[in-house]
Short mmCIF file of C-alpha atoms in Angstrom, two decimals:
data_model
loop_
_atom_site.label_atom_id
_atom_site.label_comp_id
_atom_site.label_asym_id
_atom_site.label_seq_id
_atom_site.Cartn_x
_atom_site.Cartn_y
_atom_site.Cartn_z
CA ALA A 29 136.64 142.60 84.36
CA MET A 30 133.48 140.64 83.73
CA LYS A 31 131.33 141.80 80.85
CA LEU A 32 127.80 142.85 81.72
CA SER A 33 126.43 140.00 79.59
CA ASP A 34 128.50 137.51 81.65
CA LEU A 35 127.21 138.98 84.89
CA LEU A 36 123.64 138.74 83.66
CA ARG A 37 124.20 135.16 82.57
CA LYS A 38 125.67 134.33 85.97
CA ALA A 39 122.74 135.95 87.75
CA GLN A 40 120.38 134.00 85.49
CA SER A 41 122.03 130.67 86.36
CA VAL A 42 121.88 131.45 90.10
CA LYS A 43 118.19 132.31 89.72
CA GLN A 44 117.62 129.08 87.79
CA LYS A 45 119.32 127.08 90.56
CA LEU A 46 116.97 128.59 93.10
CA GLU A 47 113.91 127.99 90.94
CA HIS A 48 115.04 124.64 89.61
CA PRO A 49 117.40 122.63 91.81
CA TYR A 50 119.29 120.05 89.73
CA THR A 51 117.20 116.92 90.26
CA ALA A 52 118.22 113.32 89.65
CA ALA A 53 115.69 110.50 89.52
CA VAL A 54 116.77 107.11 90.87
CA ILE A 55 114.45 104.49 89.39
CA VAL A 56 114.56 101.33 91.51
CA ALA A 57 113.74 98.23 89.46
CA ALA A 58 115.76 95.63 91.33
CA GLY A 59 113.03 93.57 92.97
CA SER A 60 112.23 89.93 92.31
CA ALA A 61 109.04 88.87 90.54
CA SER A 62 107.70 86.71 93.37
CA ARG A 63 104.10 88.01 93.36
CA MET A 64 103.76 88.00 89.57
CA GLY A 65 104.04 84.22 89.30
CA GLY A 66 107.65 84.36 88.16
CA VAL A 67 107.05 86.87 85.34
CA ASP A 68 109.46 89.81 85.41
CA LYS A 69 106.90 92.54 86.00
CA ILE A 70 109.24 95.35 84.99
CA PHE A 71 109.27 94.19 81.34
CA VAL A 72 105.60 93.17 81.12
CA PRO A 73 103.82 95.23 78.46
CA ILE A 74 100.96 97.58 79.32
CA ALA A 75 99.20 98.37 76.02
CA LYS A 76 102.31 97.19 74.11
CA LEU A 77 104.81 99.31 76.05
CA PRO A 78 106.75 97.60 78.89
CA VAL A 79 106.19 98.82 82.46
CA ILE A 80 109.76 100.17 82.79
CA CYS A 81 109.46 102.13 79.52
CA ARG A 82 106.37 103.92 80.78
CA THR A 83 108.15 104.70 84.06
CA LEU A 84 111.24 106.00 82.27
CA ALA A 85 109.15 108.11 79.88
CA ALA A 86 107.35 109.82 82.78
CA PHE A 87 110.67 111.09 84.18
CA ASN A 88 112.47 111.57 80.86
CA ASN A 89 109.68 113.86 79.63
CA HIS A 90 109.42 115.87 82.86
CA PRO A 91 111.06 119.33 82.86
CA ALA A 92 111.94 119.17 86.58
CA ILE A 93 114.06 116.03 86.12
CA ASP A 94 117.62 116.55 84.89
CA GLU A 95 119.01 113.02 84.89
CA ILE A 96 117.97 109.43 85.56
CA VAL A 97 119.86 106.56 87.20
CA VAL A 98 118.30 103.11 86.84
CA VAL A 99 118.95 100.42 89.45
CA THR A 100 118.22 96.90 88.28
CA ARG A 101 118.99 93.24 88.97
CA PRO A 102 122.40 92.01 87.76
CA ASP A 103 120.77 89.32 85.58
CA VAL A 104 118.80 91.87 83.51
CA MET A 105 121.48 94.60 83.26
CA GLU A 106 122.00 94.04 79.54
CA ARG A 107 118.31 94.02 78.68
CA MET A 108 117.71 97.12 80.81
CA SER A 109 120.62 98.97 79.17
CA ARG A 110 119.14 98.28 75.72
CA VAL A 111 115.78 99.69 76.86
CA CYS A 112 117.38 102.81 78.36
CA VAL A 113 119.06 103.85 75.13
CA ALA A 114 115.74 105.40 74.05
CA TYR A 115 115.70 107.85 76.99
CA GLU A 116 118.31 110.59 76.75
CA LYS A 117 118.21 111.61 80.41
CA VAL A 118 119.36 108.17 81.57
CA ARG A 119 122.92 108.61 82.85
CA ILE A 120 123.72 105.02 83.82
CA VAL A 121 122.23 101.63 84.70
CA VAL A 122 123.64 100.08 87.89
CA ALA A 123 123.15 96.74 89.62
CA GLY A 124 121.07 96.79 92.80
CA GLY A 125 121.73 95.15 96.14
CA ALA A 126 120.10 92.59 98.38
CA SER A 127 117.73 95.09 100.01
CA ARG A 128 115.86 98.18 98.87
CA THR A 129 118.06 100.40 101.03
CA GLU A 130 121.18 98.94 99.43
CA SER A 131 119.74 99.35 95.94
CA VAL A 132 118.85 103.00 96.56
CA GLN A 133 122.36 103.59 97.93
CA LYS A 134 123.90 102.11 94.78
CA GLY A 135 121.71 104.36 92.65
CA LEU A 136 122.57 107.36 94.78
CA ALA A 137 126.29 106.65 94.38
CA ALA A 138 125.88 106.94 90.59
CA VAL A 139 124.04 110.28 90.66
CA SER A 140 126.08 113.24 89.41
CA GLU A 141 127.71 115.45 92.04
CA SER A 142 125.72 118.50 90.99
CA ALA A 143 122.41 116.89 92.02
CA GLN A 144 120.76 118.88 94.80
CA LEU A 145 117.59 116.79 94.93
CA VAL A 146 117.09 113.07 94.40
CA ALA A 147 113.71 111.61 93.46
CA VAL A 148 113.52 107.90 94.32
CA HIS A 149 110.83 106.11 92.34
CA ASP A 150 109.59 102.52 92.05
CA GLY A 151 110.24 101.15 88.57
CA ALA A 152 106.90 99.33 88.94
CA ARG A 153 104.89 102.60 89.17
CA PRO A 154 104.60 103.32 85.43
CA LEU A 155 101.60 105.64 85.49
CA VAL A 156 102.85 108.42 87.78
CA PRO A 157 101.18 111.63 86.57
CA ALA A 158 103.46 114.57 85.72
CA GLU A 159 101.80 116.79 88.36
CA VAL A 160 102.66 114.31 91.12
CA ILE A 161 106.35 114.66 90.17
CA THR A 162 106.00 118.46 89.92
CA LYS A 163 104.38 118.90 93.33
CA THR A 164 106.72 116.54 95.16
CA VAL A 165 109.91 118.04 93.69
CA ALA A 166 108.68 121.56 94.51
CA LYS A 167 107.88 120.65 98.12
CA ALA A 168 111.20 118.85 98.60
CA ALA A 169 113.03 121.91 97.22
CA LYS A 170 111.39 123.92 99.99
CA PHE A 171 111.44 121.46 102.92
CA GLY A 172 114.18 118.92 102.12
CA ALA A 173 111.93 115.85 102.04
CA ALA A 174 108.56 115.17 100.41
CA ALA A 175 106.45 112.22 99.28
CA PRO A 176 103.11 111.84 97.51
CA ALA A 177 100.34 110.12 99.46
CA ILE A 178 96.65 109.38 99.20
CA PRO A 179 94.10 108.92 102.01
CA VAL A 180 93.48 105.28 102.90
CA LYS A 181 89.98 104.14 101.87
CA ASP A 182 89.83 100.92 103.86
CA THR A 183 89.61 100.59 107.61
CA ILE A 184 93.01 99.32 108.74
CA LYS A 185 93.50 96.84 111.56
CA VAL A 186 96.77 96.32 113.40
CA SER A 187 97.42 92.67 114.20
CA GLU A 188 100.51 90.88 115.49
CA THR A 189 98.80 87.61 116.40
CA GLY A 190 95.91 87.12 113.97
CA ALA A 191 93.54 88.92 116.33
CA VAL A 192 92.86 92.68 116.10
CA ASP A 193 95.24 94.64 118.36
CA ALA A 194 94.17 98.14 117.30
CA THR A 195 92.11 100.12 114.80
CA PRO A 196 93.83 103.41 113.97
CA ARG A 197 91.56 106.30 112.94
CA ARG A 198 91.20 106.07 109.18
CA GLU A 199 91.32 109.84 108.61
CA THR A 200 94.86 109.92 109.99
CA LEU A 201 96.13 107.22 107.59
CA PHE A 202 97.76 107.79 104.21
CA ALA A 203 99.15 105.38 101.64
CA VAL A 204 102.51 106.74 100.56
CA GLN A 205 103.64 106.50 96.95
CA THR A 206 106.76 107.45 94.99
CA PRO A 207 108.62 109.52 93.81
CA GLN A 208 109.92 110.34 97.29
CA VAL A 209 112.12 113.39 96.85
CA PHE A 210 114.94 114.46 99.16
CA ASP A 211 117.84 116.80 99.53
CA ALA A 212 120.67 114.63 98.19
CA ASP A 213 122.90 114.91 101.28
CA LEU A 214 120.00 114.30 103.64
CA LEU A 215 119.11 111.07 101.82
CA ARG A 216 122.75 109.91 101.82
CA GLY A 217 122.96 110.44 105.58
CA ALA A 218 119.60 108.83 106.22
CA LEU A 219 120.41 105.66 104.25
CA GLN A 220 123.79 105.37 105.92
CA ASN A 221 122.13 105.70 109.31
CA ALA A 222 119.56 103.03 108.37
CA GLU A 223 122.35 100.69 107.30
CA GLU A 224 124.41 101.27 110.46
CA HIS A 225 121.42 100.55 112.67
CA GLY A 226 120.22 97.59 110.59
CA LEU A 227 116.81 99.15 109.92
CA ALA A 228 114.79 97.12 107.41
CA LEU A 229 112.81 99.75 105.53
CA THR A 230 110.18 99.50 102.81
CA ASP A 231 110.45 103.16 101.84
CA ASP A 232 113.01 105.93 101.90
CA CYS A 233 110.92 108.34 103.95
CA SER A 234 111.31 105.93 106.88
CA ALA A 235 115.09 106.38 106.69
CA VAL A 236 114.71 110.16 106.86
CA GLU A 237 112.13 109.89 109.67
CA ALA A 238 114.58 107.72 111.62
CA LEU A 239 116.90 110.76 111.69
CA GLY A 240 114.10 112.77 113.28
CA MET A 241 113.51 114.82 110.12
CA SER A 242 109.96 115.46 109.02
CA VAL A 243 108.75 114.51 105.55
CA GLN A 244 106.08 116.67 103.92
CA LEU A 245 103.23 114.89 102.17
CA THR A 246 102.03 116.04 98.75
CA GLU A 247 98.96 114.99 96.80
CA GLY A 248 99.42 111.58 95.23
CA SER A 249 97.21 110.00 92.58
CA GLU A 250 94.99 106.94 92.46
CA GLU A 251 96.49 106.25 89.02
CA ASN A 252 99.98 106.00 90.51
CA ILE A 253 99.58 102.29 91.22
CA LYS A 254 102.38 99.85 91.87
CA ILE A 255 102.31 96.81 89.58
CA THR A 256 102.62 93.82 91.92
CA THR A 257 99.92 91.37 90.83
CA PRO A 258 98.32 90.37 87.49
CA LEU A 259 95.19 92.32 88.49
CA ASP A 260 97.27 95.52 88.70
CA LEU A 261 98.20 95.00 85.04
CA GLU A 262 94.53 94.91 84.06
CA LEU A 263 93.93 98.11 86.01
CA ALA A 264 96.96 99.75 84.35
CA GLU A 265 95.66 98.76 80.89
CA ALA A 266 92.34 100.43 81.71
CA ILE A 267 94.05 103.63 82.93
CA VAL A 268 96.22 103.80 79.77
CA ALA A 269 93.18 103.19 77.53
CA ARG A 270 91.30 106.03 79.23
CA ARG A 271 94.30 108.37 78.96
CA ASP A 272 94.74 107.57 75.29
CA ALA A 273 91.05 108.26 74.66
CA THR A 274 91.14 111.78 76.15
#
């Protein structure tokens, strides 16, 4: 017969599972450096600490994240592995594929079987605030798919030809960020579906939407910028300097 203490422990672990689904972060850092003038943006320092280190630290230090898988380019595997040694939640570094979808799939294949949720994050978003991760993971635990977003400030024009085809209402537009968090099986199915239908996607929500599933939006942050140009680095330096001052 089970001892009372064992029963209580078992009940506690079930409760913990409900409150805290095992969550794996897949950090995608497999892109080329085309817009940075050939510099590998993932290793560029922001206030002395490389972009990827800041990204890894955000997830490594977050209580909702249980493990991290890093997806990188084959040519920087060794360098990336050396960097990752400093972060104990990193499970493995894997080589990415030709497309984002393929890279995410490779990362997903390396996630441990016990993962219930997967948070897919751009390696080039080093300043993601902890509360953005918290809110998105919590909403995904409830609804199966969630992503942080911020309202678009600019008026957006749709153009296929160089002339304006349409002006969508600005208040209905949101810029989506990462981490995008999903039920692990849902994301697997969605990426497989995207691959089978040859969908070229820039984010993982689109793969889930293509299945007809709805993705819940959570509150993103203006600080959660993606480093794509040299100007973004200057902005990131300013954000870090302000954070360090407070």
